[in-house]
Amino acid sequence: MPYASRKPASPAKTLGLALRETLFSLSWGLLGGAVLLPFLELWYLGIPPAFLIAVYAITSMEASGSGDPVTAMELKQLEAGGGRSLARWRIYLRILTGTVFFLPLAVGYLPLLFGGRPFSEGISGLILRETDRRLNPKPAREIERTVRTASGRFRLLVAAPLVASSAMFFMGHSTPEVIMVQESGAEVELPQHERELLAQYLELTALHPEELEYHVR
């Protein structure tokens, strides 16, 4: 018996997977916009293409079973028709529609409340199944190591673009203020000949504090 049981993924795991895939796609999409911040006023136009590329990237991860959220959550993707081969375009369609339907208050996952499956699975023709460690021929230590590695790698892949985007947005907003301060400081700076006169005045008034002539000058 295969270790992917016939038990459908629980609503908690289904929503958890959707949340992880959405965070991954949005974080890299936001980085795509942040990269354009210094060059374009409409920097946010870079978010959609970066978002689609991110969906493709996580599709490749899940297809190879390397550091992906499906492995981290001990789930398995299967074709609803029972096919043995898992088409990559179906995974891409499931992630894309699942992410899009997740953003507006998770409307695509409302069927879970009534025992149904989310829209993304119906559109893509895929179903999510929970894996059973007891039926997995691999040693328990190796299974645990695979899950931990996938979880850690995926968290890093989500956090890295968020940190980079935050740094770029901070630098993009703080740099103009620094330039304005420097320019304002340059504007109020005295010319060379006036600085020399001021130095002479301060020196003479210090030497002759009672002489009115130097104060008048």
mmCIF file with all atom_site columns, C-alpha atoms in Angstrom:
data_model
loop_
_atom_site.group_PDB
_atom_site.id
_atom_site.type_symbol
_atom_site.label_atom_id
_atom_site.label_alt_id
_atom_site.label_comp_id
_atom_site.label_asym_id
_atom_site.label_entity_id
_atom_site.label_seq_id
_atom_site.pdbx_PDB_ins_code
_atom_site.Cartn_x
_atom_site.Cartn_y
_atom_site.Cartn_z
_atom_site.occupancy
_atom_site.B_iso_or_equiv
_atom_site.pdbx_formal_charge
_atom_site.auth_seq_id
_atom_site.auth_comp_id
_atom_site.auth_asym_id
_atom_site.auth_atom_id
_atom_site.pdbx_PDB_model_num
ATOM 1   C CA . MET A 1 1   ? 0.000   0.000   0.000   1.00 0.00 ? 1   MET A CA 1
ATOM 2   C CA . PRO A 1 2   ? 1.423   3.422   -0.865  1.00 0.00 ? 2   PRO A CA 1
ATOM 3   C CA . TYR A 1 3   ? 2.287   5.684   2.036   1.00 0.00 ? 3   TYR A CA 1
ATOM 4   C CA . ALA A 1 4   ? 0.044   8.393   0.539   1.00 0.00 ? 4   ALA A CA 1
ATOM 5   C CA . SER A 1 5   ? -3.157  7.368   2.238   1.00 0.00 ? 5   SER A CA 1
ATOM 6   C CA . ARG A 1 6   ? -6.579  7.751   0.741   1.00 0.00 ? 6   ARG A CA 1
ATOM 7   C CA . LYS A 1 7   ? -7.429  10.233  3.477   1.00 0.00 ? 7   LYS A CA 1
ATOM 8   C CA . PRO A 1 8   ? -7.943  13.724  2.009   1.00 0.00 ? 8   PRO A CA 1
ATOM 9   C CA . ALA A 1 9   ? -5.870  16.518  3.457   1.00 0.00 ? 9   ALA A CA 1
ATOM 10  C CA . SER A 1 10  ? -7.534  18.111  6.450   1.00 0.00 ? 10  SER A CA 1
ATOM 11  C CA . PRO A 1 11  ? -8.878  21.679  6.117   1.00 0.00 ? 11  PRO A CA 1
ATOM 12  C CA . ALA A 1 12  ? -6.147  22.879  8.486   1.00 0.00 ? 12  ALA A CA 1
ATOM 13  C CA . LYS A 1 13  ? -3.379  21.410  6.338   1.00 0.00 ? 13  LYS A CA 1
ATOM 14  C CA . THR A 1 14  ? -5.019  22.601  3.121   1.00 0.00 ? 14  THR A CA 1
ATOM 15  C CA . LEU A 1 15  ? -5.251  26.164  4.400   1.00 0.00 ? 15  LEU A CA 1
ATOM 16  C CA . GLY A 1 16  ? -1.751  25.946  5.852   1.00 0.00 ? 16  GLY A CA 1
ATOM 17  C CA . LEU A 1 17  ? -0.349  24.906  2.476   1.00 0.00 ? 17  LEU A CA 1
ATOM 18  C CA . ALA A 1 18  ? -2.249  27.689  0.727   1.00 0.00 ? 18  ALA A CA 1
ATOM 19  C CA . LEU A 1 19  ? -0.923  30.240  3.204   1.00 0.00 ? 19  LEU A CA 1
ATOM 20  C CA . ARG A 1 20  ? 2.657   29.111  2.693   1.00 0.00 ? 20  ARG A CA 1
ATOM 21  C CA . GLU A 1 21  ? 2.379   29.160  -1.092  1.00 0.00 ? 21  GLU A CA 1
ATOM 22  C CA . THR A 1 22  ? 0.755   32.597  -0.978  1.00 0.00 ? 22  THR A CA 1
ATOM 23  C CA . LEU A 1 23  ? 3.466   34.021  1.286   1.00 0.00 ? 23  LEU A CA 1
ATOM 24  C CA . PHE A 1 24  ? 6.181   32.650  -0.970  1.00 0.00 ? 24  PHE A CA 1
ATOM 25  C CA . SER A 1 25  ? 4.630   34.069  -4.147  1.00 0.00 ? 25  SER A CA 1
ATOM 26  C CA . LEU A 1 26  ? 3.864   37.457  -2.602  1.00 0.00 ? 26  LEU A CA 1
ATOM 27  C CA . SER A 1 27  ? 7.271   37.856  -0.961  1.00 0.00 ? 27  SER A CA 1
ATOM 28  C CA . TRP A 1 28  ? 9.136   37.282  -4.214  1.00 0.00 ? 28  TRP A CA 1
ATOM 29  C CA . GLY A 1 29  ? 6.597   39.362  -6.130  1.00 0.00 ? 29  GLY A CA 1
ATOM 30  C CA . LEU A 1 30  ? 7.165   42.246  -3.731  1.00 0.00 ? 30  LEU A CA 1
ATOM 31  C CA . LEU A 1 31  ? 10.905  41.909  -4.225  1.00 0.00 ? 31  LEU A CA 1
ATOM 32  C CA . GLY A 1 32  ? 10.363  42.217  -7.974  1.00 0.00 ? 32  GLY A CA 1
ATOM 33  C CA . GLY A 1 33  ? 8.691   45.578  -7.397  1.00 0.00 ? 33  GLY A CA 1
ATOM 34  C CA . ALA A 1 34  ? 11.275  46.725  -4.855  1.00 0.00 ? 34  ALA A CA 1
ATOM 35  C CA . VAL A 1 35  ? 14.094  46.118  -7.348  1.00 0.00 ? 35  VAL A CA 1
ATOM 36  C CA . LEU A 1 36  ? 12.485  48.632  -9.717  1.00 0.00 ? 36  LEU A CA 1
ATOM 37  C CA . LEU A 1 37  ? 11.989  51.253  -6.989  1.00 0.00 ? 37  LEU A CA 1
ATOM 38  C CA . PRO A 1 38  ? 15.172  53.256  -7.786  1.00 0.00 ? 38  PRO A CA 1
ATOM 39  C CA . PHE A 1 39  ? 14.474  53.241  -11.538 1.00 0.00 ? 39  PHE A CA 1
ATOM 40  C CA . LEU A 1 40  ? 10.731  53.565  -12.095 1.00 0.00 ? 40  LEU A CA 1
ATOM 41  C CA . GLU A 1 41  ? 8.055   55.679  -10.473 1.00 0.00 ? 41  GLU A CA 1
ATOM 42  C CA . LEU A 1 42  ? 5.539   52.923  -11.229 1.00 0.00 ? 42  LEU A CA 1
ATOM 43  C CA . TRP A 1 43  ? 7.691   50.348  -9.444  1.00 0.00 ? 43  TRP A CA 1
ATOM 44  C CA . TYR A 1 44  ? 4.692   48.212  -8.538  1.00 0.00 ? 44  TYR A CA 1
ATOM 45  C CA . LEU A 1 45  ? 4.386   47.144  -12.181 1.00 0.00 ? 45  LEU A CA 1
ATOM 46  C CA . GLY A 1 46  ? 7.207   44.726  -11.443 1.00 0.00 ? 46  GLY A CA 1
ATOM 47  C CA . ILE A 1 47  ? 5.127   42.794  -8.908  1.00 0.00 ? 47  ILE A CA 1
ATOM 48  C CA . PRO A 1 48  ? 2.850   40.789  -11.310 1.00 0.00 ? 48  PRO A CA 1
ATOM 49  C CA . PRO A 1 49  ? 5.625   39.289  -13.480 1.00 0.00 ? 49  PRO A CA 1
ATOM 50  C CA . ALA A 1 50  ? 7.748   38.521  -10.415 1.00 0.00 ? 50  ALA A CA 1
ATOM 51  C CA . PHE A 1 51  ? 4.683   36.929  -8.799  1.00 0.00 ? 51  PHE A CA 1
ATOM 52  C CA . LEU A 1 52  ? 4.144   34.627  -11.797 1.00 0.00 ? 52  LEU A CA 1
ATOM 53  C CA . ILE A 1 53  ? 7.826   33.678  -11.835 1.00 0.00 ? 53  ILE A CA 1
ATOM 54  C CA . ALA A 1 54  ? 7.627   32.890  -8.121  1.00 0.00 ? 54  ALA A CA 1
ATOM 55  C CA . VAL A 1 55  ? 4.652   30.595  -8.732  1.00 0.00 ? 55  VAL A CA 1
ATOM 56  C CA . TYR A 1 56  ? 6.683   28.780  -11.365 1.00 0.00 ? 56  TYR A CA 1
ATOM 57  C CA . ALA A 1 57  ? 9.619   28.495  -8.957  1.00 0.00 ? 57  ALA A CA 1
ATOM 58  C CA . ILE A 1 58  ? 7.546   26.910  -6.209  1.00 0.00 ? 58  ILE A CA 1
ATOM 59  C CA . THR A 1 59  ? 5.953   24.649  -8.822  1.00 0.00 ? 59  THR A CA 1
ATOM 60  C CA . SER A 1 60  ? 9.397   23.344  -9.733  1.00 0.00 ? 60  SER A CA 1
ATOM 61  C CA . MET A 1 61  ? 10.201  22.820  -6.058  1.00 0.00 ? 61  MET A CA 1
ATOM 62  C CA . GLU A 1 62  ? 7.035   20.809  -5.465  1.00 0.00 ? 62  GLU A CA 1
ATOM 63  C CA . ALA A 1 63  ? 7.516   18.784  -8.649  1.00 0.00 ? 63  ALA A CA 1
ATOM 64  C CA . SER A 1 64  ? 11.005  17.788  -7.546  1.00 0.00 ? 64  SER A CA 1
ATOM 65  C CA . GLY A 1 65  ? 10.024  17.329  -3.890  1.00 0.00 ? 65  GLY A CA 1
ATOM 66  C CA . SER A 1 66  ? 12.914  19.468  -2.684  1.00 0.00 ? 66  SER A CA 1
ATOM 67  C CA . GLY A 1 67  ? 12.430  21.941  0.166   1.00 0.00 ? 67  GLY A CA 1
ATOM 68  C CA . ASP A 1 68  ? 8.812   22.592  -0.694  1.00 0.00 ? 68  ASP A CA 1
ATOM 69  C CA . PRO A 1 69  ? 5.817   23.159  1.592   1.00 0.00 ? 69  PRO A CA 1
ATOM 70  C CA . VAL A 1 70  ? 4.053   19.994  0.407   1.00 0.00 ? 70  VAL A CA 1
ATOM 71  C CA . THR A 1 71  ? 6.937   17.870  1.705   1.00 0.00 ? 71  THR A CA 1
ATOM 72  C CA . ALA A 1 72  ? 7.222   19.969  4.868   1.00 0.00 ? 72  ALA A CA 1
ATOM 73  C CA . MET A 1 73  ? 3.540   19.389  5.677   1.00 0.00 ? 73  MET A CA 1
ATOM 74  C CA . GLU A 1 74  ? 3.708   15.684  4.810   1.00 0.00 ? 74  GLU A CA 1
ATOM 75  C CA . LEU A 1 75  ? 1.207   15.915  1.985   1.00 0.00 ? 75  LEU A CA 1
ATOM 76  C CA . LYS A 1 76  ? 1.051   14.336  -1.446  1.00 0.00 ? 76  LYS A CA 1
ATOM 77  C CA . GLN A 1 77  ? -0.404  15.677  -4.684  1.00 0.00 ? 77  GLN A CA 1
ATOM 78  C CA . LEU A 1 78  ? -2.244  13.212  -6.898  1.00 0.00 ? 78  LEU A CA 1
ATOM 79  C CA . GLU A 1 79  ? -4.222  13.526  -10.093 1.00 0.00 ? 79  GLU A CA 1
ATOM 80  C CA . ALA A 1 80  ? -7.937  13.250  -9.482  1.00 0.00 ? 80  ALA A CA 1
ATOM 81  C CA . GLY A 1 81  ? -8.307  10.837  -12.392 1.00 0.00 ? 81  GLY A CA 1
ATOM 82  C CA . GLY A 1 82  ? -5.839  8.425   -10.881 1.00 0.00 ? 82  GLY A CA 1
ATOM 83  C CA . GLY A 1 83  ? -3.025  9.077   -13.336 1.00 0.00 ? 83  GLY A CA 1
ATOM 84  C CA . ARG A 1 84  ? 0.456   8.081   -12.261 1.00 0.00 ? 84  ARG A CA 1
ATOM 85  C CA . SER A 1 85  ? 2.300   11.013  -13.831 1.00 0.00 ? 85  SER A CA 1
ATOM 86  C CA . LEU A 1 86  ? 1.880   14.418  -12.230 1.00 0.00 ? 86  LEU A CA 1
ATOM 87  C CA . ALA A 1 87  ? 1.793   17.143  -14.872 1.00 0.00 ? 87  ALA A CA 1
ATOM 88  C CA . ARG A 1 88  ? 3.727   20.236  -13.847 1.00 0.00 ? 88  ARG A CA 1
ATOM 89  C CA . TRP A 1 89  ? 1.172   22.554  -15.433 1.00 0.00 ? 89  TRP A CA 1
ATOM 90  C CA . ARG A 1 90  ? -1.463  21.154  -13.098 1.00 0.00 ? 90  ARG A CA 1
ATOM 91  C CA . ILE A 1 91  ? 0.689   22.022  -10.083 1.00 0.00 ? 91  ILE A CA 1
ATOM 92  C CA . TYR A 1 92  ? 1.249   25.512  -11.474 1.00 0.00 ? 92  TYR A CA 1
ATOM 93  C CA . LEU A 1 93  ? -2.486  25.981  -12.051 1.00 0.00 ? 93  LEU A CA 1
ATOM 94  C CA . ARG A 1 94  ? -3.336  24.752  -8.543  1.00 0.00 ? 94  ARG A CA 1
ATOM 95  C CA . ILE A 1 95  ? -0.835  27.106  -6.876  1.00 0.00 ? 95  ILE A CA 1
ATOM 96  C CA . LEU A 1 96  ? -1.784  30.084  -9.048  1.00 0.00 ? 96  LEU A CA 1
ATOM 97  C CA . THR A 1 97  ? -5.531  29.745  -8.572  1.00 0.00 ? 97  THR A CA 1
ATOM 98  C CA . GLY A 1 98  ? -5.113  28.826  -4.915  1.00 0.00 ? 98  GLY A CA 1
ATOM 99  C CA . THR A 1 99  ? -3.044  31.936  -4.259  1.00 0.00 ? 99  THR A CA 1
ATOM 100 C CA . VAL A 1 100 ? -5.405  34.218  -6.161  1.00 0.00 ? 100 VAL A CA 1
ATOM 101 C CA . PHE A 1 101 ? -8.462  32.783  -4.404  1.00 0.00 ? 101 PHE A CA 1
ATOM 102 C CA . PHE A 1 102 ? -6.725  32.897  -1.024  1.00 0.00 ? 102 PHE A CA 1
ATOM 103 C CA . LEU A 1 103 ? -6.081  36.644  -1.044  1.00 0.00 ? 103 LEU A CA 1
ATOM 104 C CA . PRO A 1 104 ? -9.720  37.868  -0.918  1.00 0.00 ? 104 PRO A CA 1
ATOM 105 C CA . LEU A 1 105 ? -10.619 36.399  2.477   1.00 0.00 ? 105 LEU A CA 1
ATOM 106 C CA . ALA A 1 106 ? -9.840  32.851  1.291   1.00 0.00 ? 106 ALA A CA 1
ATOM 107 C CA . VAL A 1 107 ? -13.050 32.692  -0.764  1.00 0.00 ? 107 VAL A CA 1
ATOM 108 C CA . GLY A 1 108 ? -11.663 29.820  -2.824  1.00 0.00 ? 108 GLY A CA 1
ATOM 109 C CA . TYR A 1 109 ? -11.527 27.682  0.293   1.00 0.00 ? 109 TYR A CA 1
ATOM 110 C CA . LEU A 1 110 ? -15.073 28.190  1.518   1.00 0.00 ? 110 LEU A CA 1
ATOM 111 C CA . PRO A 1 111 ? -16.121 24.697  0.294   1.00 0.00 ? 111 PRO A CA 1
ATOM 112 C CA . LEU A 1 112 ? -13.943 23.275  3.075   1.00 0.00 ? 112 LEU A CA 1
ATOM 113 C CA . LEU A 1 113 ? -16.596 24.445  5.528   1.00 0.00 ? 113 LEU A CA 1
ATOM 114 C CA . PHE A 1 114 ? -19.087 22.061  3.905   1.00 0.00 ? 114 PHE A CA 1
ATOM 115 C CA . GLY A 1 115 ? -16.803 19.077  3.468   1.00 0.00 ? 115 GLY A CA 1
ATOM 116 C CA . GLY A 1 116 ? -15.827 19.935  -0.091  1.00 0.00 ? 116 GLY A CA 1
ATOM 117 C CA . ARG A 1 117 ? -12.497 20.624  -1.725  1.00 0.00 ? 117 ARG A CA 1
ATOM 118 C CA . PRO A 1 118 ? -11.090 24.071  -2.618  1.00 0.00 ? 118 PRO A CA 1
ATOM 119 C CA . PHE A 1 119 ? -11.585 25.591  -6.064  1.00 0.00 ? 119 PHE A CA 1
ATOM 120 C CA . SER A 1 120 ? -7.897  25.268  -6.876  1.00 0.00 ? 120 SER A CA 1
ATOM 121 C CA . GLU A 1 121 ? -8.037  21.482  -6.691  1.00 0.00 ? 121 GLU A CA 1
ATOM 122 C CA . GLY A 1 122 ? -11.151 21.328  -8.838  1.00 0.00 ? 122 GLY A CA 1
ATOM 123 C CA . ILE A 1 123 ? -9.711  23.630  -11.494 1.00 0.00 ? 123 ILE A CA 1
ATOM 124 C CA . SER A 1 124 ? -6.323  21.920  -11.646 1.00 0.00 ? 124 SER A CA 1
ATOM 125 C CA . GLY A 1 125 ? -7.590  18.369  -11.434 1.00 0.00 ? 125 GLY A CA 1
ATOM 126 C CA . LEU A 1 126 ? -5.348  17.597  -8.472  1.00 0.00 ? 126 LEU A CA 1
ATOM 127 C CA . ILE A 1 127 ? -6.170  16.338  -5.008  1.00 0.00 ? 127 ILE A CA 1
ATOM 128 C CA . LEU A 1 128 ? -4.146  16.622  -1.818  1.00 0.00 ? 128 LEU A CA 1
ATOM 129 C CA . ARG A 1 129 ? -3.693  13.564  0.348   1.00 0.00 ? 129 ARG A CA 1
ATOM 130 C CA . GLU A 1 130 ? -2.036  13.180  3.724   1.00 0.00 ? 130 GLU A CA 1
ATOM 131 C CA . THR A 1 131 ? 0.887   10.810  4.012   1.00 0.00 ? 131 THR A CA 1
ATOM 132 C CA . ASP A 1 132 ? 1.043   8.062   6.618   1.00 0.00 ? 132 ASP A CA 1
ATOM 133 C CA . ARG A 1 133 ? 4.475   7.576   8.168   1.00 0.00 ? 133 ARG A CA 1
ATOM 134 C CA . ARG A 1 134 ? 3.556   4.056   9.242   1.00 0.00 ? 134 ARG A CA 1
ATOM 135 C CA . LEU A 1 135 ? 3.253   3.010   5.598   1.00 0.00 ? 135 LEU A CA 1
ATOM 136 C CA . ASN A 1 136 ? 6.386   4.829   4.447   1.00 0.00 ? 136 ASN A CA 1
ATOM 137 C CA . PRO A 1 137 ? 9.216   2.332   3.849   1.00 0.00 ? 137 PRO A CA 1
ATOM 138 C CA . LYS A 1 138 ? 11.872  4.923   4.772   1.00 0.00 ? 138 LYS A CA 1
ATOM 139 C CA . PRO A 1 139 ? 13.331  4.974   8.289   1.00 0.00 ? 139 PRO A CA 1
ATOM 140 C CA . ALA A 1 140 ? 11.573  7.306   10.711  1.00 0.00 ? 140 ALA A CA 1
ATOM 141 C CA . ARG A 1 141 ? 14.784  9.290   11.293  1.00 0.00 ? 141 ARG A CA 1
ATOM 142 C CA . GLU A 1 142 ? 15.165  9.949   7.573   1.00 0.00 ? 142 GLU A CA 1
ATOM 143 C CA . ILE A 1 143 ? 11.521  11.010  7.249   1.00 0.00 ? 143 ILE A CA 1
ATOM 144 C CA . GLU A 1 144 ? 11.909  13.443  10.145  1.00 0.00 ? 144 GLU A CA 1
ATOM 145 C CA . ARG A 1 145 ? 15.129  14.860  8.687   1.00 0.00 ? 145 ARG A CA 1
ATOM 146 C CA . THR A 1 146 ? 13.470  15.381  5.290   1.00 0.00 ? 146 THR A CA 1
ATOM 147 C CA . VAL A 1 147 ? 10.524  17.219  6.852   1.00 0.00 ? 147 VAL A CA 1
ATOM 148 C CA . ARG A 1 148 ? 12.770  19.457  8.985   1.00 0.00 ? 148 ARG A CA 1
ATOM 149 C CA . THR A 1 149 ? 15.037  20.264  6.056   1.00 0.00 ? 149 THR A CA 1
ATOM 150 C CA . ALA A 1 150 ? 12.103  21.152  3.817   1.00 0.00 ? 150 ALA A CA 1
ATOM 151 C CA . SER A 1 151 ? 10.533  23.334  6.517   1.00 0.00 ? 151 SER A CA 1
ATOM 152 C CA . GLY A 1 152 ? 13.754  25.214  7.276   1.00 0.00 ? 152 GLY A CA 1
ATOM 153 C CA . ARG A 1 153 ? 14.640  25.779  3.633   1.00 0.00 ? 153 ARG A CA 1
ATOM 154 C CA . PHE A 1 154 ? 11.169  27.009  2.782   1.00 0.00 ? 154 PHE A CA 1
ATOM 155 C CA . ARG A 1 155 ? 11.074  29.443  5.707   1.00 0.00 ? 155 ARG A CA 1
ATOM 156 C CA . LEU A 1 156 ? 14.398  30.847  4.562   1.00 0.00 ? 156 LEU A CA 1
ATOM 157 C CA . LEU A 1 157 ? 13.131  31.245  0.999   1.00 0.00 ? 157 LEU A CA 1
ATOM 158 C CA . VAL A 1 158 ? 10.148  33.234  2.278   1.00 0.00 ? 158 VAL A CA 1
ATOM 159 C CA . ALA A 1 159 ? 12.066  35.391  4.756   1.00 0.00 ? 159 ALA A CA 1
ATOM 160 C CA . ALA A 1 160 ? 14.967  36.341  2.473   1.00 0.00 ? 160 ALA A CA 1
ATOM 161 C CA . PRO A 1 161 ? 12.958  38.338  -0.111  1.00 0.00 ? 161 PRO A CA 1
ATOM 162 C CA . LEU A 1 162 ? 10.893  39.986  2.629   1.00 0.00 ? 162 LEU A CA 1
ATOM 163 C CA . VAL A 1 163 ? 14.039  41.243  4.370   1.00 0.00 ? 163 VAL A CA 1
ATOM 164 C CA . ALA A 1 164 ? 15.555  42.387  1.078   1.00 0.00 ? 164 ALA A CA 1
ATOM 165 C CA . SER A 1 165 ? 12.354  44.191  0.053   1.00 0.00 ? 165 SER A CA 1
ATOM 166 C CA . SER A 1 166 ? 12.094  45.940  3.425   1.00 0.00 ? 166 SER A CA 1
ATOM 167 C CA . ALA A 1 167 ? 15.690  47.141  3.141   1.00 0.00 ? 167 ALA A CA 1
ATOM 168 C CA . MET A 1 168 ? 15.124  48.454  -0.392  1.00 0.00 ? 168 MET A CA 1
ATOM 169 C CA . PHE A 1 169 ? 11.941  50.300  0.558   1.00 0.00 ? 169 PHE A CA 1
ATOM 170 C CA . PHE A 1 170 ? 13.633  51.802  3.620   1.00 0.00 ? 170 PHE A CA 1
ATOM 171 C CA . MET A 1 171 ? 16.596  52.973  1.575   1.00 0.00 ? 171 MET A CA 1
ATOM 172 C CA . GLY A 1 172 ? 14.316  54.295  -1.156  1.00 0.00 ? 172 GLY A CA 1
ATOM 173 C CA . HIS A 1 173 ? 12.375  56.457  1.304   1.00 0.00 ? 173 HIS A CA 1
ATOM 174 C CA . SER A 1 174 ? 15.306  57.586  3.456   1.00 0.00 ? 174 SER A CA 1
ATOM 175 C CA . THR A 1 175 ? 17.745  58.528  0.674   1.00 0.00 ? 175 THR A CA 1
ATOM 176 C CA . PRO A 1 176 ? 15.718  61.530  -0.627  1.00 0.00 ? 176 PRO A CA 1
ATOM 177 C CA . GLU A 1 177 ? 15.511  62.938  2.922   1.00 0.00 ? 177 GLU A CA 1
ATOM 178 C CA . VAL A 1 178 ? 19.290  62.675  3.346   1.00 0.00 ? 178 VAL A CA 1
ATOM 179 C CA . ILE A 1 179 ? 19.844  64.426  0.024   1.00 0.00 ? 179 ILE A CA 1
ATOM 180 C CA . MET A 1 180 ? 17.457  67.234  0.994   1.00 0.00 ? 180 MET A CA 1
ATOM 181 C CA . VAL A 1 181 ? 19.258  67.739  4.319   1.00 0.00 ? 181 VAL A CA 1
ATOM 182 C CA . GLN A 1 182 ? 22.609  67.885  2.590   1.00 0.00 ? 182 GLN A CA 1
ATOM 183 C CA . GLU A 1 183 ? 21.326  70.335  -0.005  1.00 0.00 ? 183 GLU A CA 1
ATOM 184 C CA . SER A 1 184 ? 19.753  72.582  2.647   1.00 0.00 ? 184 SER A CA 1
ATOM 185 C CA . GLY A 1 185 ? 23.000  72.541  4.611   1.00 0.00 ? 185 GLY A CA 1
ATOM 186 C CA . ALA A 1 186 ? 24.928  73.559  1.498   1.00 0.00 ? 186 ALA A CA 1
ATOM 187 C CA . GLU A 1 187 ? 22.535  76.431  0.841   1.00 0.00 ? 187 GLU A CA 1
ATOM 188 C CA . VAL A 1 188 ? 23.031  78.092  4.267   1.00 0.00 ? 188 VAL A CA 1
ATOM 189 C CA . GLU A 1 189 ? 26.828  77.676  4.249   1.00 0.00 ? 189 GLU A CA 1
ATOM 190 C CA . LEU A 1 190 ? 28.692  81.039  4.085   1.00 0.00 ? 190 LEU A CA 1
ATOM 191 C CA . PRO A 1 191 ? 30.955  81.860  1.127   1.00 0.00 ? 191 PRO A CA 1
ATOM 192 C CA . GLN A 1 192 ? 34.736  81.755  1.638   1.00 0.00 ? 192 GLN A CA 1
ATOM 193 C CA . HIS A 1 193 ? 35.323  85.521  1.912   1.00 0.00 ? 193 HIS A CA 1
ATOM 194 C CA . GLU A 1 194 ? 32.491  85.928  4.417   1.00 0.00 ? 194 GLU A CA 1
ATOM 195 C CA . ARG A 1 195 ? 33.894  83.112  6.578   1.00 0.00 ? 195 ARG A CA 1
ATOM 196 C CA . GLU A 1 196 ? 37.264  84.925  6.603   1.00 0.00 ? 196 GLU A CA 1
ATOM 197 C CA . LEU A 1 197 ? 35.640  88.218  7.656   1.00 0.00 ? 197 LEU A CA 1
ATOM 198 C CA . LEU A 1 198 ? 33.701  86.455  10.382  1.00 0.00 ? 198 LEU A CA 1
ATOM 199 C CA . ALA A 1 199 ? 36.890  84.877  11.721  1.00 0.00 ? 199 ALA A CA 1
ATOM 200 C CA . GLN A 1 200 ? 38.640  88.271  11.777  1.00 0.00 ? 200 GLN A CA 1
ATOM 201 C CA . TYR A 1 201 ? 35.687  89.888  13.547  1.00 0.00 ? 201 TYR A CA 1
ATOM 202 C CA . LEU A 1 202 ? 35.590  87.228  16.256  1.00 0.00 ? 202 LEU A CA 1
ATOM 203 C CA . GLU A 1 203 ? 39.331  87.454  16.770  1.00 0.00 ? 203 GLU A CA 1
ATOM 204 C CA . LEU A 1 204 ? 39.415  91.275  17.031  1.00 0.00 ? 204 LEU A CA 1
ATOM 205 C CA . THR A 1 205 ? 36.398  91.506  19.318  1.00 0.00 ? 205 THR A CA 1
ATOM 206 C CA . ALA A 1 206 ? 38.006  88.931  21.580  1.00 0.00 ? 206 ALA A CA 1
ATOM 207 C CA . LEU A 1 207 ? 41.246  90.968  21.702  1.00 0.00 ? 207 LEU A CA 1
ATOM 208 C CA . HIS A 1 208 ? 39.532  94.345  22.075  1.00 0.00 ? 208 HIS A CA 1
ATOM 209 C CA . PRO A 1 209 ? 36.157  93.775  23.753  1.00 0.00 ? 209 PRO A CA 1
ATOM 210 C CA . GLU A 1 210 ? 35.840  97.460  24.690  1.00 0.00 ? 210 GLU A CA 1
ATOM 211 C CA . GLU A 1 211 ? 36.506  98.879  21.211  1.00 0.00 ? 211 GLU A CA 1
ATOM 212 C CA . LEU A 1 212 ? 33.242  99.926  19.611  1.00 0.00 ? 212 LEU A CA 1
ATOM 213 C CA . GLU A 1 213 ? 34.875  100.189 16.185  1.00 0.00 ? 213 GLU A CA 1
ATOM 214 C CA . TYR A 1 214 ? 35.229  96.411  15.789  1.00 0.00 ? 214 TYR A CA 1
ATOM 215 C CA . HIS A 1 215 ? 31.678  95.774  16.879  1.00 0.00 ? 215 HIS A CA 1
ATOM 216 C CA . VAL A 1 216 ? 30.386  98.287  14.354  1.00 0.00 ? 216 VAL A CA 1
ATOM 217 C CA . ARG A 1 217 ? 32.390  96.650  11.606  1.00 0.00 ? 217 ARG A CA 1
#
